[in-house]
Amino acid sequence: METVSEVRSHGGLQGVYRHASTATATEMTFSVFVPDHPKGASLPVVWYLSGLTCTHANVTEKGEFRRACKERGLVFVAPDTSPRGPGVADDDSYDLGQGAGFYLNATEAPWAPHFHMRRYIEEELPSLIAASFPVDLSRQSLMGHSMGGHGALTIGLRNEDRFKSVSAFAPIVASSKVPWGERAFTAYLGPDRTAWAPYDACALIAAGRRLPALLVDQGTADTFLERELQPQRLEAACAAAGQPLTLRRQDGYDHSYYFISTFMADHLHWHADHLG
């Protein structure tokens, strides 16, 4: 693992790191904030998954998470959203290819050689973090934004014993039923919709998957609200299944990091309460 940068911030160390990934067969970059802590201590960890077009840098630079992480003793990990680099398949549009990994394992050409973000997030990166940072993987929570909210919900639901809590900002909740998901899943997974089910949060809930605690914030002025996000689908799926959900509709907020940074501390304190 290569250290790209490390800086002191909010009573902790904010680092950016790079490593050769076996899951994606590319170099991957991620950021980690570690608050000051007693020697030998192991801290709970919150994973943050970013949205379309983003890298680790968006939340690292604009998420305003460090103060709350210091106050509650949380390690904050922010990976990239897709494999990148020469030889990695891409598309001219923003919602497919590099920057749009959708946290799945691609099976279709030309994406299959590198687009294995599900395996990277679920398997490879946690092992690397556990070996390199003072984290307690028995105390993990997961959060994300937009496409990353889709990733947080679906990864959390597929690994229901791993995470103490899951939250999201403006998540894609029914990926197989909205244009962003239909386009990406057709390209990455092929036309057989049965292969899409593990990557649709509402379908996973309907199939019996559960989360111990779920918090979602959605801005009412989000331009993607009606076409791509449709939080009412998650609300209905959770109500039908008895899945606890706190869904907060935030009046006047959009899809940007102005929205995310406003409520980031709320989410981190909520996670900390569940992490113990």
PDB file of C-alpha atoms in Angstrom:
ATOM      1  CA  MET A   1       0.000   0.000   0.000  1.00  0.00           C
ATOM      2  CA  GLU A   2       1.373   3.374  -1.045  1.00  0.00           C
ATOM      3  CA  THR A   3       0.749   6.547   0.938  1.00  0.00           C
ATOM      4  CA  VAL A   4      -0.372   9.295  -1.439  1.00  0.00           C
ATOM      5  CA  SER A   5      -0.807  11.947   1.256  1.00  0.00           C
ATOM      6  CA  GLU A   6      -1.352  12.357   4.995  1.00  0.00           C
ATOM      7  CA  VAL A   7      -2.446  15.564   6.739  1.00  0.00           C
ATOM      8  CA  ARG A   8      -3.428  16.515  10.274  1.00  0.00           C
ATOM      9  CA  SER A   9      -7.084  17.536  10.624  1.00  0.00           C
ATOM     10  CA  HIS A  10      -9.678  17.785  13.425  1.00  0.00           C
ATOM     11  CA  GLY A  11      -7.556  15.906  15.928  1.00  0.00           C
ATOM     12  CA  GLY A  12      -6.740  13.026  13.633  1.00  0.00           C
ATOM     13  CA  LEU A  13      -4.928  11.927  10.489  1.00  0.00           C
ATOM     14  CA  GLN A  14      -6.531  12.194   7.060  1.00  0.00           C
ATOM     15  CA  GLY A  15      -4.765   9.949   4.598  1.00  0.00           C
ATOM     16  CA  VAL A  16      -5.089   8.978   0.952  1.00  0.00           C
ATOM     17  CA  TYR A  17      -3.668   5.619  -0.119  1.00  0.00           C
ATOM     18  CA  ARG A  18      -3.193   3.568  -3.261  1.00  0.00           C
ATOM     19  CA  HIS A  19      -2.774  -0.165  -3.802  1.00  0.00           C
ATOM     20  CA  ALA A  20      -2.853  -2.818  -6.502  1.00  0.00           C
ATOM     21  CA  SER A  21      -6.261  -4.484  -6.348  1.00  0.00           C
ATOM     22  CA  THR A  22      -6.740  -8.138  -7.174  1.00  0.00           C
ATOM     23  CA  ALA A  23     -10.525  -7.662  -7.418  1.00  0.00           C
ATOM     24  CA  THR A  24     -10.349  -5.010 -10.150  1.00  0.00           C
ATOM     25  CA  ALA A  25      -6.887  -5.807 -11.564  1.00  0.00           C
ATOM     26  CA  THR A  26      -6.111  -2.081 -11.370  1.00  0.00           C
ATOM     27  CA  GLU A  27      -4.659   0.371  -8.920  1.00  0.00           C
ATOM     28  CA  MET A  28      -7.325   1.624  -6.503  1.00  0.00           C
ATOM     29  CA  THR A  29      -7.245   4.766  -4.370  1.00  0.00           C
ATOM     30  CA  PHE A  30      -9.117   5.345  -1.113  1.00  0.00           C
ATOM     31  CA  SER A  31      -9.073   7.739   1.837  1.00  0.00           C
ATOM     32  CA  VAL A  32      -9.084   6.985   5.572  1.00  0.00           C
ATOM     33  CA  PHE A  33      -9.555   9.346   8.515  1.00  0.00           C
ATOM     34  CA  VAL A  34      -8.282   8.017  11.850  1.00  0.00           C
ATOM     35  CA  PRO A  35      -9.002  10.146  14.940  1.00  0.00           C
ATOM     36  CA  ASP A  36      -6.456  10.285  17.727  1.00  0.00           C
ATOM     37  CA  HIS A  37      -6.915   7.337  20.069  1.00  0.00           C
ATOM     38  CA  PRO A  38      -5.138   5.504  22.908  1.00  0.00           C
ATOM     39  CA  LYS A  39      -2.262   3.296  21.849  1.00  0.00           C
ATOM     40  CA  GLY A  40      -3.468  -0.210  21.097  1.00  0.00           C
ATOM     41  CA  ALA A  41      -7.127   0.767  20.768  1.00  0.00           C
ATOM     42  CA  SER A  42      -9.303  -0.563  17.936  1.00  0.00           C
ATOM     43  CA  LEU A  43     -11.966   1.823  16.668  1.00  0.00           C
ATOM     44  CA  PRO A  44     -15.337   1.283  14.989  1.00  0.00           C
ATOM     45  CA  VAL A  45     -15.375   2.021  11.275  1.00  0.00           C
ATOM     46  CA  VAL A  46     -17.867   3.729   8.969  1.00  0.00           C
ATOM     47  CA  TRP A  47     -17.638   3.013   5.244  1.00  0.00           C
ATOM     48  CA  TYR A  48     -18.816   5.707   2.825  1.00  0.00           C
ATOM     49  CA  LEU A  49     -19.677   4.838  -0.799  1.00  0.00           C
ATOM     50  CA  SER A  50     -19.795   7.716  -3.268  1.00  0.00           C
ATOM     51  CA  GLY A  51     -22.080   8.372  -6.221  1.00  0.00           C
ATOM     52  CA  LEU A  52     -21.824   8.671  -9.987  1.00  0.00           C
ATOM     53  CA  THR A  53     -18.770  10.539 -11.359  1.00  0.00           C
ATOM     54  CA  CYS A  54     -17.176  10.736  -7.886  1.00  0.00           C
ATOM     55  CA  THR A  55     -13.880   9.477  -6.536  1.00  0.00           C
ATOM     56  CA  HIS A  56     -12.749   9.183  -2.910  1.00  0.00           C
ATOM     57  CA  ALA A  57     -11.940  12.896  -3.080  1.00  0.00           C
ATOM     58  CA  ASN A  58     -15.476  14.279  -3.200  1.00  0.00           C
ATOM     59  CA  VAL A  59     -16.490  13.289   0.307  1.00  0.00           C
ATOM     60  CA  THR A  60     -12.944  13.628   1.645  1.00  0.00           C
ATOM     61  CA  GLU A  61     -12.810  17.273   0.606  1.00  0.00           C
ATOM     62  CA  LYS A  62     -16.483  18.308   0.924  1.00  0.00           C
ATOM     63  CA  GLY A  63     -18.180  15.846   3.280  1.00  0.00           C
ATOM     64  CA  GLU A  64     -17.409  17.632   6.577  1.00  0.00           C
ATOM     65  CA  PHE A  65     -17.227  14.364   8.523  1.00  0.00           C
ATOM     66  CA  ARG A  66     -14.004  14.710  10.503  1.00  0.00           C
ATOM     67  CA  ARG A  67     -15.279  16.678  13.486  1.00  0.00           C
ATOM     68  CA  ALA A  68     -18.048  14.159  14.204  1.00  0.00           C
ATOM     69  CA  CYS A  69     -15.661  11.241  13.675  1.00  0.00           C
ATOM     70  CA  LYS A  70     -13.243  12.738  16.180  1.00  0.00           C
ATOM     71  CA  GLU A  71     -16.034  13.369  18.698  1.00  0.00           C
ATOM     72  CA  ARG A  72     -17.291   9.788  18.474  1.00  0.00           C
ATOM     73  CA  GLY A  73     -14.035   7.920  17.804  1.00  0.00           C
ATOM     74  CA  LEU A  74     -14.916   6.676  14.315  1.00  0.00           C
ATOM     75  CA  VAL A  75     -12.605   5.643  11.495  1.00  0.00           C
ATOM     76  CA  PHE A  76     -14.028   6.861   8.161  1.00  0.00           C
ATOM     77  CA  VAL A  77     -13.135   4.984   4.951  1.00  0.00           C
ATOM     78  CA  ALA A  78     -14.017   6.311   1.482  1.00  0.00           C
ATOM     79  CA  PRO A  79     -13.123   4.148  -1.543  1.00  0.00           C
ATOM     80  CA  ASP A  80     -13.360   5.066  -5.220  1.00  0.00           C
ATOM     81  CA  THR A  81     -16.498   4.306  -7.233  1.00  0.00           C
ATOM     82  CA  SER A  82     -14.959   2.182  -9.999  1.00  0.00           C
ATOM     83  CA  PRO A  83     -11.729   0.866 -11.479  1.00  0.00           C
ATOM     84  CA  ARG A  84      -9.824   3.396 -13.563  1.00  0.00           C
ATOM     85  CA  GLY A  85      -6.833   3.661 -15.850  1.00  0.00           C
ATOM     86  CA  PRO A  86      -5.522   2.722 -19.281  1.00  0.00           C
ATOM     87  CA  GLY A  87      -7.058  -0.461 -20.587  1.00  0.00           C
ATOM     88  CA  VAL A  88     -10.140  -0.163 -18.366  1.00  0.00           C
ATOM     89  CA  ALA A  89     -13.383  -0.052 -20.332  1.00  0.00           C
ATOM     90  CA  ASP A  90     -15.218   3.269 -20.332  1.00  0.00           C
ATOM     91  CA  ASP A  91     -18.155   5.073 -21.905  1.00  0.00           C
ATOM     92  CA  ASP A  92     -18.693   8.655 -23.037  1.00  0.00           C
ATOM     93  CA  SER A  93     -21.697   9.073 -20.744  1.00  0.00           C
ATOM     94  CA  TYR A  94     -21.331   9.832 -17.030  1.00  0.00           C
ATOM     95  CA  ASP A  95     -23.545   6.978 -15.833  1.00  0.00           C
ATOM     96  CA  LEU A  96     -21.584   4.044 -17.272  1.00  0.00           C
ATOM     97  CA  GLY A  97     -17.933   3.043 -17.128  1.00  0.00           C
ATOM     98  CA  GLN A  98     -15.229   4.719 -15.083  1.00  0.00           C
ATOM     99  CA  GLY A  99     -16.860   6.565 -12.196  1.00  0.00           C
ATOM    100  CA  ALA A 100     -19.988   4.406 -12.434  1.00  0.00           C
ATOM    101  CA  GLY A 101     -19.116   0.999 -11.006  1.00  0.00           C
ATOM    102  CA  PHE A 102     -22.532   0.465  -9.334  1.00  0.00           C
ATOM    103  CA  TYR A 103     -20.924  -1.753  -6.666  1.00  0.00           C
ATOM    104  CA  LEU A 104     -21.517  -4.968  -8.601  1.00  0.00           C
ATOM    105  CA  ASN A 105     -19.477  -7.749 -10.191  1.00  0.00           C
ATOM    106  CA  ALA A 106     -19.754  -7.355 -13.966  1.00  0.00           C
ATOM    107  CA  THR A 107     -20.182 -10.448 -16.098  1.00  0.00           C
ATOM    108  CA  GLU A 108     -20.431  -8.919 -19.578  1.00  0.00           C
ATOM    109  CA  ALA A 109     -17.796  -7.687 -22.039  1.00  0.00           C
ATOM    110  CA  PRO A 110     -16.015  -5.307 -22.042  1.00  0.00           C
ATOM    111  CA  TRP A 111     -16.630  -4.708 -18.322  1.00  0.00           C
ATOM    112  CA  ALA A 112     -15.978  -8.117 -16.783  1.00  0.00           C
ATOM    113  CA  PRO A 113     -12.154  -7.952 -16.520  1.00  0.00           C
ATOM    114  CA  HIS A 114     -12.144  -4.970 -14.124  1.00  0.00           C
ATOM    115  CA  PHE A 115     -15.597  -3.984 -12.860  1.00  0.00           C
ATOM    116  CA  HIS A 116     -15.788  -6.026  -9.654  1.00  0.00           C
ATOM    117  CA  MET A 117     -16.592  -3.335  -7.123  1.00  0.00           C
ATOM    118  CA  ARG A 118     -18.809  -5.667  -5.106  1.00  0.00           C
ATOM    119  CA  ARG A 119     -15.904  -8.017  -4.430  1.00  0.00           C
ATOM    120  CA  TYR A 120     -13.590  -5.075  -3.809  1.00  0.00           C
ATOM    121  CA  ILE A 121     -15.867  -3.477  -1.200  1.00  0.00           C
ATOM    122  CA  GLU A 122     -17.150  -6.667   0.433  1.00  0.00           C
ATOM    123  CA  GLU A 123     -13.918  -8.654   0.535  1.00  0.00           C
ATOM    124  CA  GLU A 124     -10.643  -7.067  -0.517  1.00  0.00           C
ATOM    125  CA  LEU A 125     -10.727  -3.575   0.959  1.00  0.00           C
ATOM    126  CA  PRO A 126     -11.921  -4.659   4.443  1.00  0.00           C
ATOM    127  CA  SER A 127      -9.012  -7.090   4.668  1.00  0.00           C
ATOM    128  CA  LEU A 128      -6.562  -4.369   3.679  1.00  0.00           C
ATOM    129  CA  ILE A 129      -8.052  -1.861   6.123  1.00  0.00           C
ATOM    130  CA  ALA A 130      -8.011  -4.386   8.972  1.00  0.00           C
ATOM    131  CA  ALA A 131      -4.341  -5.149   8.311  1.00  0.00           C
ATOM    132  CA  SER A 132      -3.277  -1.510   8.066  1.00  0.00           C
ATOM    133  CA  PHE A 133      -5.412   0.596  10.423  1.00  0.00           C
ATOM    134  CA  PRO A 134      -6.648   0.380  14.044  1.00  0.00           C
ATOM    135  CA  VAL A 135     -10.188  -0.812  13.255  1.00  0.00           C
ATOM    136  CA  ASP A 136     -12.554  -3.213  14.974  1.00  0.00           C
ATOM    137  CA  LEU A 137     -14.429  -5.042  12.202  1.00  0.00           C
ATOM    138  CA  SER A 138     -16.954  -6.357  14.701  1.00  0.00           C
ATOM    139  CA  ARG A 139     -18.222  -2.752  14.816  1.00  0.00           C
ATOM    140  CA  GLN A 140     -18.917  -1.565  11.275  1.00  0.00           C
ATOM    141  CA  SER A 141     -21.509   0.720   9.727  1.00  0.00           C
ATOM    142  CA  LEU A 142     -22.118   1.617   6.103  1.00  0.00           C
ATOM    143  CA  MET A 143     -23.386   4.720   4.337  1.00  0.00           C
ATOM    144  CA  GLY A 144     -23.476   6.190   0.850  1.00  0.00           C
ATOM    145  CA  HIS A 145     -24.843   8.789  -1.560  1.00  0.00           C
ATOM    146  CA  SER A 146     -26.951   8.239  -4.691  1.00  0.00           C
ATOM    147  CA  MET A 147     -25.283   5.322  -6.558  1.00  0.00           C
ATOM    148  CA  GLY A 148     -23.287   4.878  -3.359  1.00  0.00           C
ATOM    149  CA  GLY A 149     -26.538   4.835  -1.416  1.00  0.00           C
ATOM    150  CA  HIS A 150     -27.617   1.981  -3.682  1.00  0.00           C
ATOM    151  CA  GLY A 151     -24.307   0.317  -2.865  1.00  0.00           C
ATOM    152  CA  ALA A 152     -24.710   0.829   0.874  1.00  0.00           C
ATOM    153  CA  LEU A 153     -28.250  -0.538   0.911  1.00  0.00           C
ATOM    154  CA  THR A 154     -27.552  -3.603  -1.230  1.00  0.00           C
ATOM    155  CA  ILE A 155     -24.204  -4.488   0.366  1.00  0.00           C
ATOM    156  CA  GLY A 156     -25.747  -4.027   3.795  1.00  0.00           C
ATOM    157  CA  LEU A 157     -28.735  -6.210   2.938  1.00  0.00           C
ATOM    158  CA  ARG A 158     -26.572  -8.964   1.461  1.00  0.00           C
ATOM    159  CA  ASN A 159     -24.307  -8.909   4.536  1.00  0.00           C
ATOM    160  CA  GLU A 160     -26.926  -8.373   7.212  1.00  0.00           C
ATOM    161  CA  ASP A 161     -24.790  -9.754  10.049  1.00  0.00           C
ATOM    162  CA  ARG A 162     -21.793  -7.548   9.278  1.00  0.00           C
ATOM    163  CA  PHE A 163     -23.095  -4.004   9.738  1.00  0.00           C
ATOM    164  CA  LYS A 164     -24.663  -2.500  12.854  1.00  0.00           C
ATOM    165  CA  SER A 165     -26.427   0.226  10.857  1.00  0.00           C
ATOM    166  CA  VAL A 166     -26.823   1.514   7.290  1.00  0.00           C
ATOM    167  CA  SER A 167     -27.686   5.011   6.086  1.00  0.00           C
ATOM    168  CA  ALA A 168     -27.927   6.838   2.788  1.00  0.00           C
ATOM    169  CA  PHE A 169     -28.292  10.244   1.204  1.00  0.00           C
ATOM    170  CA  ALA A 170     -30.633  10.255  -1.821  1.00  0.00           C
ATOM    171  CA  PRO A 171     -30.085   6.576  -2.660  1.00  0.00           C
ATOM    172  CA  ILE A 172     -31.183   4.707  -5.771  1.00  0.00           C
ATOM    173  CA  VAL A 173     -33.529   2.311  -3.977  1.00  0.00           C
ATOM    174  CA  ALA A 174     -35.026   0.243  -6.809  1.00  0.00           C
ATOM    175  CA  SER A 175     -32.139   0.045  -9.245  1.00  0.00           C
ATOM    176  CA  SER A 176     -33.718  -2.469 -11.607  1.00  0.00           C
ATOM    177  CA  LYS A 177     -36.714  -0.189 -12.176  1.00  0.00           C
ATOM    178  CA  VAL A 178     -35.135   3.195 -12.920  1.00  0.00           C
ATOM    179  CA  PRO A 179     -33.134   4.380 -15.971  1.00  0.00           C
ATOM    180  CA  TRP A 180     -29.747   4.632 -14.232  1.00  0.00           C
ATOM    181  CA  GLY A 181     -29.950   1.052 -13.021  1.00  0.00           C
ATOM    182  CA  GLU A 182     -31.525  -0.422 -16.134  1.00  0.00           C
ATOM    183  CA  ARG A 183     -28.788   1.030 -18.337  1.00  0.00           C
ATOM    184  CA  ALA A 184     -25.951  -0.045 -16.046  1.00  0.00           C
ATOM    185  CA  PHE A 185     -27.305  -3.512 -15.267  1.00  0.00           C
ATOM    186  CA  THR A 186     -27.979  -4.308 -18.934  1.00  0.00           C
ATOM    187  CA  ALA A 187     -24.393  -3.350 -19.788  1.00  0.00           C
ATOM    188  CA  TYR A 188     -22.635  -4.950 -16.806  1.00  0.00           C
ATOM    189  CA  LEU A 189     -24.854  -7.979 -16.122  1.00  0.00           C
ATOM    190  CA  GLY A 190     -26.732  -8.643 -19.364  1.00  0.00           C
ATOM    191  CA  PRO A 191     -30.460  -8.625 -20.154  1.00  0.00           C
ATOM    192  CA  ASP A 192     -31.505 -11.412 -17.749  1.00  0.00           C
ATOM    193  CA  ARG A 193     -33.221  -9.501 -14.949  1.00  0.00           C
ATOM    194  CA  THR A 194     -32.869 -12.361 -12.485  1.00  0.00           C
ATOM    195  CA  ALA A 195     -29.152 -11.475 -12.356  1.00  0.00           C
ATOM    196  CA  TRP A 196     -30.108  -7.951 -11.291  1.00  0.00           C
ATOM    197  CA  ALA A 197     -32.007  -8.907  -8.117  1.00  0.00           C
ATOM    198  CA  PRO A 198     -28.959  -8.958  -5.763  1.00  0.00           C
ATOM    199  CA  TYR A 199     -28.373  -5.302  -6.684  1.00  0.00           C
ATOM    200  CA  ASP A 200     -31.876  -3.944  -6.037  1.00  0.00           C
ATOM    201  CA  ALA A 201     -32.538  -2.887  -2.434  1.00  0.00           C
ATOM    202  CA  CYS A 202     -36.322  -3.136  -2.665  1.00  0.00           C
ATOM    203  CA  ALA A 203     -36.095  -6.602  -4.241  1.00  0.00           C
ATOM    204  CA  LEU A 204     -33.726  -7.759  -1.493  1.00  0.00           C
ATOM    205  CA  ILE A 205     -36.097  -6.531   1.214  1.00  0.00           C
ATOM    206  CA  ALA A 206     -39.032  -8.247  -0.487  1.00  0.00           C
ATOM    207  CA  ALA A 207     -36.957 -11.452  -0.599  1.00  0.00           C
ATOM    208  CA  GLY A 208     -36.485 -11.394   3.168  1.00  0.00           C
ATOM    209  CA  ARG A 209     -33.210  -9.538   3.694  1.00  0.00           C
ATOM    210  CA  ARG A 210     -33.122  -7.153   6.628  1.00  0.00           C
ATOM    211  CA  LEU A 211     -31.038  -4.387   8.201  1.00  0.00           C
ATOM    212  CA  PRO A 212     -30.782  -3.764  11.953  1.00  0.00           C
ATOM    213  CA  ALA A 213     -31.219  -0.001  11.470  1.00  0.00           C
ATOM    214  CA  LEU A 214     -31.800   2.127   8.365  1.00  0.00           C
ATOM    215  CA  LEU A 215     -31.705   5.926   8.002  1.00  0.00           C
ATOM    216  CA  VAL A 216     -32.312   7.764   4.704  1.00  0.00           C
ATOM    217  CA  ASP A 217     -32.258  11.497   3.994  1.00  0.00           C
ATOM    218  CA  GLN A 218     -33.775  12.746   0.729  1.00  0.00           C
ATOM    219  CA  GLY A 219     -33.881  16.354  -0.449  1.00  0.00           C
ATOM    220  CA  THR A 220     -37.212  17.512  -1.846  1.00  0.00           C
ATOM    221  CA  ALA A 221     -35.502  19.768  -4.437  1.00  0.00           C
ATOM    222  CA  ASP A 222     -33.382  16.911  -5.820  1.00  0.00           C
ATOM    223  CA  THR A 223     -33.646  16.990  -9.626  1.00  0.00           C
ATOM    224  CA  PHE A 224     -33.268  13.196  -9.760  1.00  0.00           C
ATOM    225  CA  LEU A 225     -35.998  12.530  -7.189  1.00  0.00           C
ATOM    226  CA  GLU A 226     -38.906  11.386  -9.363  1.00  0.00           C
ATOM    227  CA  ARG A 227     -37.052   9.733 -12.248  1.00  0.00           C
ATOM    228  CA  GLU A 228     -34.144   7.932 -10.601  1.00  0.00           C
ATOM    229  CA  LEU A 229     -34.471   7.830  -6.799  1.00  0.00           C
ATOM    230  CA  GLN A 230     -38.145   7.228  -5.950  1.00  0.00           C
ATOM    231  CA  PRO A 231     -37.811   6.849  -2.168  1.00  0.00           C
ATOM    232  CA  GLN A 232     -41.502   5.960  -1.944  1.00  0.00           C
ATOM    233  CA  ARG A 233     -40.575   2.525  -3.329  1.00  0.00           C
ATOM    234  CA  LEU A 234     -38.253   1.926  -0.375  1.00  0.00           C
ATOM    235  CA  GLU A 235     -40.871   3.251   2.026  1.00  0.00           C
ATOM    236  CA  ALA A 236     -43.447   0.805   0.641  1.00  0.00           C
ATOM    237  CA  ALA A 237     -41.060  -2.160   0.583  1.00  0.00           C
ATOM    238  CA  CYS A 238     -40.004  -1.576   4.192  1.00  0.00           C
ATOM    239  CA  ALA A 239     -43.600  -1.131   5.368  1.00  0.00           C
ATOM    240  CA  ALA A 240     -44.694  -4.353   3.654  1.00  0.00           C
ATOM    241  CA  ALA A 241     -41.762  -6.325   5.107  1.00  0.00           C
ATOM    242  CA  GLY A 242     -41.662  -4.826   8.593  1.00  0.00           C
ATOM    243  CA  GLN A 243     -38.177  -3.424   7.984  1.00  0.00           C
ATOM    244  CA  PRO A 244     -37.511  -0.458  10.315  1.00  0.00           C
ATOM    245  CA  LEU A 245     -36.836   2.707   8.304  1.00  0.00           C
ATOM    246  CA  THR A 246     -36.327   6.346   9.202  1.00  0.00           C
ATOM    247  CA  LEU A 247     -36.921   8.319   5.994  1.00  0.00           C
ATOM    248  CA  ARG A 248     -36.458  12.075   6.350  1.00  0.00           C
ATOM    249  CA  ARG A 249     -37.554  14.326   3.491  1.00  0.00           C
ATOM    250  CA  GLN A 250     -35.446  17.469   3.799  1.00  0.00           C
ATOM    251  CA  ASP A 251     -37.309  20.447   2.407  1.00  0.00           C
ATOM    252  CA  GLY A 252     -35.498  22.447  -0.273  1.00  0.00           C
ATOM    253  CA  TYR A 253     -32.274  20.389  -0.378  1.00  0.00           C
ATOM    254  CA  ASP A 254     -30.829  19.111  -3.643  1.00  0.00           C
ATOM    255  CA  HIS A 255     -28.502  16.232  -4.618  1.00  0.00           C
ATOM    256  CA  SER A 256     -25.198  17.966  -3.925  1.00  0.00           C
ATOM    257  CA  TYR A 257     -22.590  17.932  -1.184  1.00  0.00           C
ATOM    258  CA  TYR A 258     -24.225  21.040   0.268  1.00  0.00           C
ATOM    259  CA  PHE A 259     -27.036  18.645   1.188  1.00  0.00           C
ATOM    260  CA  ILE A 260     -24.750  15.810   2.295  1.00  0.00           C
ATOM    261  CA  SER A 261     -22.494  17.991   4.445  1.00  0.00           C
ATOM    262  CA  THR A 262     -25.529  19.503   6.188  1.00  0.00           C
ATOM    263  CA  PHE A 263     -26.680  16.138   7.540  1.00  0.00           C
ATOM    264  CA  MET A 264     -23.398  14.203   7.647  1.00  0.00           C
ATOM    265  CA  ALA A 265     -22.871  14.739  11.383  1.00  0.00           C
ATOM    266  CA  ASP A 266     -26.437  13.542  12.069  1.00  0.00           C
ATOM    267  CA  HIS A 267     -25.688  10.296  10.273  1.00  0.00           C
ATOM    268  CA  LEU A 268     -22.339   9.753  11.993  1.00  0.00           C
ATOM    269  CA  HIS A 269     -23.729  10.332  15.475  1.00  0.00           C
ATOM    270  CA  TRP A 270     -26.596   7.961  14.620  1.00  0.00           C
ATOM    271  CA  HIS A 271     -24.095   5.318  13.467  1.00  0.00           C
ATOM    272  CA  ALA A 272     -21.970   5.833  16.568  1.00  0.00           C
ATOM    273  CA  ASP A 273     -24.991   5.209  18.775  1.00  0.00           C
ATOM    274  CA  HIS A 274     -25.532   1.855  17.057  1.00  0.00           C
ATOM    275  CA  LEU A 275     -21.842   0.950  17.060  1.00  0.00           C
ATOM    276  CA  GLY A 276     -21.502   1.385  20.809  1.00  0.00           C
TER     277      GLY A 276
END
